[in-house]
Tab-separated table of C-alpha atoms in Angstrom:
chain	number	residue	atom	x	y	z
A	1	UNK	CA	101.434	138.432	111.345
A	2	UNK	CA	103.214	141.408	109.780
A	3	UNK	CA	106.771	142.437	110.521
A	4	UNK	CA	106.390	146.139	111.296
A	5	UNK	CA	110.092	146.582	110.788
A	6	UNK	CA	109.961	145.568	107.139
A	7	UNK	CA	111.304	148.120	104.717
A	8	UNK	CA	108.883	149.617	102.238
A	9	UNK	CA	109.463	149.314	98.526
A	10	UNK	CA	111.316	152.049	96.676
A	11	UNK	CA	108.038	153.466	95.364
A	12	UNK	CA	106.572	153.676	98.858
A	13	UNK	CA	109.697	155.282	100.324
A	14	UNK	CA	109.354	158.186	97.902
A	15	UNK	CA	105.851	158.951	99.169
A	16	UNK	CA	106.455	158.097	102.826
A	17	UNK	CA	103.595	155.584	102.844
A	18	UNK	CA	103.317	151.888	103.607
A	19	UNK	CA	100.937	149.758	101.565
A	20	UNK	CA	100.076	146.101	102.105
A	21	UNK	CA	97.789	143.933	99.999
A	22	UNK	CA	95.447	141.584	101.845
A	23	UNK	CA	94.266	139.165	99.191
A	24	UNK	CA	92.843	135.690	98.831
A	25	UNK	CA	89.845	133.756	97.588
A	26	UNK	CA	86.191	134.306	98.371
A	27	UNK	CA	85.252	133.871	102.066
A	28	UNK	CA	88.849	133.227	103.175
A	29	UNK	CA	88.629	135.805	105.982
A	30	UNK	CA	90.304	138.882	104.492
A	31	UNK	CA	87.979	141.253	106.362
A	32	UNK	CA	88.928	139.686	109.688
A	33	UNK	CA	92.660	140.074	109.001
A	34	UNK	CA	92.122	143.701	107.995
A	35	UNK	CA	90.115	144.383	111.161
A	36	UNK	CA	92.987	143.056	113.274
A	37	UNK	CA	95.511	145.223	111.443
A	38	UNK	CA	93.295	148.287	111.849
A	39	UNK	CA	93.833	147.924	115.599
A	40	UNK	CA	97.522	148.631	114.907
A	41	UNK	CA	96.770	151.849	113.048
A	42	UNK	CA	96.372	150.610	109.477
A	43	UNK	CA	93.691	152.191	107.286
A	44	UNK	CA	91.832	149.649	105.175
A	45	UNK	CA	90.221	150.180	101.791
A	46	UNK	CA	87.912	147.410	100.574
A	47	UNK	CA	88.003	146.910	96.809
A	48	UNK	CA	84.726	144.948	96.883
A	49	UNK	CA	82.893	147.955	98.297
A	50	UNK	CA	84.525	150.173	95.682
A	51	UNK	CA	83.332	147.790	92.961
A	52	UNK	CA	79.767	148.475	94.095
A	53	UNK	CA	80.382	152.225	93.999
A	54	UNK	CA	82.051	152.011	90.589
A	55	UNK	CA	79.152	149.989	89.184
A	56	UNK	CA	76.718	152.732	90.180
A	57	UNK	CA	79.017	155.451	88.797
A	58	UNK	CA	79.252	153.601	85.470
A	59	UNK	CA	75.644	152.355	85.591
A	60	UNK	CA	74.526	153.685	82.213
A	61	UNK	CA	77.501	152.229	80.367
A	62	UNK	CA	77.145	148.881	82.154
A	63	UNK	CA	73.439	148.623	81.353
A	64	UNK	CA	73.960	149.602	77.709
A	65	UNK	CA	76.671	146.946	77.432
A	66	UNK	CA	75.094	144.044	79.314
A	67	UNK	CA	71.295	144.278	78.972
A	68	UNK	CA	71.274	142.411	75.620
A	69	UNK	CA	73.209	139.518	77.206
A	70	UNK	CA	71.041	139.601	80.323
A	71	UNK	CA	67.880	139.328	78.251
A	72	UNK	CA	69.255	136.192	76.592
A	73	UNK	CA	69.763	134.724	80.089
A	74	UNK	CA	66.317	135.890	81.300
A	75	UNK	CA	67.961	138.183	83.848
A	76	UNK	CA	66.834	141.670	84.848
A	77	UNK	CA	69.804	143.876	85.710
A	78	UNK	CA	67.907	146.676	87.454
A	79	UNK	CA	65.807	146.776	90.592
A	80	UNK	CA	62.496	148.629	90.922
A	81	UNK	CA	64.331	151.735	92.191
A	82	UNK	CA	66.540	151.792	89.063
A	83	UNK	CA	69.760	150.674	90.762
A	84	UNK	CA	71.761	147.790	89.344
A	85	UNK	CA	70.946	144.379	90.768
A	86	UNK	CA	74.533	143.341	91.523
A	87	UNK	CA	73.553	139.749	92.203
A	88	UNK	CA	71.952	139.449	88.760
A	89	UNK	CA	74.966	141.175	87.187
A	90	UNK	CA	77.321	138.794	88.986
A	91	UNK	CA	75.316	135.805	87.825
A	92	UNK	CA	75.569	137.038	84.235
A	93	UNK	CA	79.310	137.776	84.410
A	94	UNK	CA	80.204	134.412	85.899
A	95	UNK	CA	77.926	132.625	83.405
A	96	UNK	CA	79.701	134.290	80.449
A	97	UNK	CA	83.354	134.776	81.513
A	98	UNK	CA	84.288	136.998	78.553
A	99	UNK	CA	81.807	139.579	79.844
A	100	UNK	CA	83.729	139.797	83.111
A	101	UNK	CA	86.713	141.275	81.271
A	102	UNK	CA	84.467	143.889	79.672
A	103	UNK	CA	83.026	144.855	83.044
A	104	UNK	CA	86.520	145.059	84.546
A	105	UNK	CA	87.606	147.447	81.777
A	106	UNK	CA	84.708	149.708	82.769
A	107	UNK	CA	85.016	149.679	86.560
A	108	UNK	CA	88.733	149.100	87.260
A	109	UNK	CA	89.878	152.593	86.220
A	110	UNK	CA	87.338	154.069	88.668
A	111	UNK	CA	88.451	151.735	91.462
A	112	UNK	CA	92.137	152.383	90.780
A	113	UNK	CA	91.636	156.143	91.088
A	114	UNK	CA	89.698	155.768	94.351
A	115	UNK	CA	92.338	153.489	95.889
A	116	UNK	CA	95.169	155.760	94.719
A	117	UNK	CA	93.450	158.686	96.419
A	118	UNK	CA	92.973	156.618	99.603
A	119	UNK	CA	96.651	155.613	99.688
A	120	UNK	CA	97.728	159.224	99.229
A	121	UNK	CA	95.617	160.242	102.238
A	122	UNK	CA	97.051	157.655	104.677
A	123	UNK	CA	100.482	156.677	105.960
A	124	UNK	CA	99.675	152.972	106.388
A	125	UNK	CA	97.193	151.430	103.968
A	126	UNK	CA	95.787	147.947	103.540
A	127	UNK	CA	94.223	147.155	100.183
A	128	UNK	CA	91.632	144.435	100.810
A	129	UNK	CA	90.984	142.741	97.478
A	130	UNK	CA	90.587	139.391	95.795
A	131	UNK	CA	91.988	140.104	92.335
A	132	UNK	CA	94.376	142.985	92.975
A	133	UNK	CA	96.794	141.415	90.488
A	134	UNK	CA	94.438	142.637	87.739
A	135	UNK	CA	95.413	146.221	88.601
A	136	UNK	CA	99.221	146.034	88.478
A	137	UNK	CA	99.522	149.801	88.939
A	138	UNK	CA	98.096	149.310	92.455
A	139	UNK	CA	99.855	146.034	93.216
A	140	UNK	CA	103.258	147.559	92.478
A	141	UNK	CA	102.664	150.072	95.277
A	142	UNK	CA	102.474	147.229	97.821
A	143	UNK	CA	105.519	146.303	99.871
A	144	UNK	CA	104.018	143.000	100.941
A	145	UNK	CA	101.165	140.635	100.077
A	146	UNK	CA	99.263	138.792	102.794
A	147	UNK	CA	97.499	135.894	101.076
A	148	UNK	CA	94.609	134.791	103.289
A	149	UNK	CA	93.229	131.311	102.794
A	150	UNK	CA	91.015	128.793	104.581
A	151	UNK	CA	89.847	125.212	103.983
A	152	UNK	CA	87.425	124.935	101.086
A	153	UNK	CA	84.595	123.608	103.268
A	154	UNK	CA	85.028	126.490	105.712
A	155	UNK	CA	84.925	128.975	102.851
A	156	UNK	CA	81.829	127.294	101.419
A	157	UNK	CA	79.985	127.595	104.741
A	158	UNK	CA	81.029	131.226	105.157
A	159	UNK	CA	79.982	132.130	101.623
A	160	UNK	CA	76.560	130.487	102.032
A	161	UNK	CA	75.944	132.235	105.360
A	162	UNK	CA	77.223	135.617	104.206
A	163	UNK	CA	76.117	135.888	100.577
A	164	UNK	CA	73.133	133.504	100.391
A	165	UNK	CA	74.274	132.300	96.967
A	166	UNK	CA	73.470	128.904	95.508
A	167	UNK	CA	76.117	126.194	95.740
A	168	UNK	CA	76.455	126.362	91.980
A	169	UNK	CA	77.226	130.096	92.059
A	170	UNK	CA	79.726	129.657	94.881
A	171	UNK	CA	81.544	126.787	93.180
A	172	UNK	CA	81.672	128.782	89.948
A	173	UNK	CA	83.397	131.615	91.808
A	174	UNK	CA	85.701	129.223	93.622
A	175	UNK	CA	86.691	127.772	90.252
A	176	UNK	CA	87.308	131.237	88.771
A	177	UNK	CA	89.671	132.005	91.683
A	178	UNK	CA	91.573	128.720	91.680
A	179	UNK	CA	94.871	130.241	90.451
A	180	UNK	CA	94.984	133.304	92.701
A	181	UNK	CA	98.081	132.311	94.667
A	182	UNK	CA	100.029	131.611	91.491
A	183	UNK	CA	99.114	135.049	90.119
A	184	UNK	CA	100.394	136.795	93.236
A	185	UNK	CA	103.590	134.770	93.312
A	186	UNK	CA	104.331	136.043	89.800
A	187	UNK	CA	104.480	139.617	91.112
A	188	UNK	CA	107.786	139.061	92.920
A	189	UNK	CA	106.456	141.037	95.910
A	190	UNK	CA	107.178	139.388	99.300
A	191	UNK	CA	104.236	137.125	100.095
A	192	UNK	CA	103.038	135.614	103.358
A	193	UNK	CA	100.316	132.964	103.481
A	194	UNK	CA	97.871	133.251	106.384
A	195	UNK	CA	95.659	130.286	107.244
A	196	UNK	CA	92.393	131.623	108.612
């Protein structure tokens, strides 16, 4: 799957670390690929989990920004315990795509810092992410991109079983991610496609 003899990029050689991006669309099987690489000594950081952490860190700013839009959509962004209802937030952001960019501008700096710290603490790091290309300062640290994909029907079944989203929500996310491979090819970083 990964040529362990590959040379790291110039940036990675200066820090003595190896960094690989494991990317791909929703429900393609990125977590499985990362789990297999962890058996070979790679440390994996999951950007999706960090998004959840960043949302809670930036909760007040997110609520101040998005509650007016959520009210227009008849959505409640907080749960009874005061935490953000990420499913409701996701529904809002995918319903109004321009809001997604606003949310990214709030949470991405937090995520970038957390991943930078993780990389600096490990010799061999996997960044597990869907849209890593949106944080070029992290992507440039990667010596290789593993683009994980799977047949659309397989991904649909996995997403339904895992996330319990409606078909409409899943197809909306699939549509939003339709150009992922093209975005990663633009980076010029060596890319390997893995069918999962």
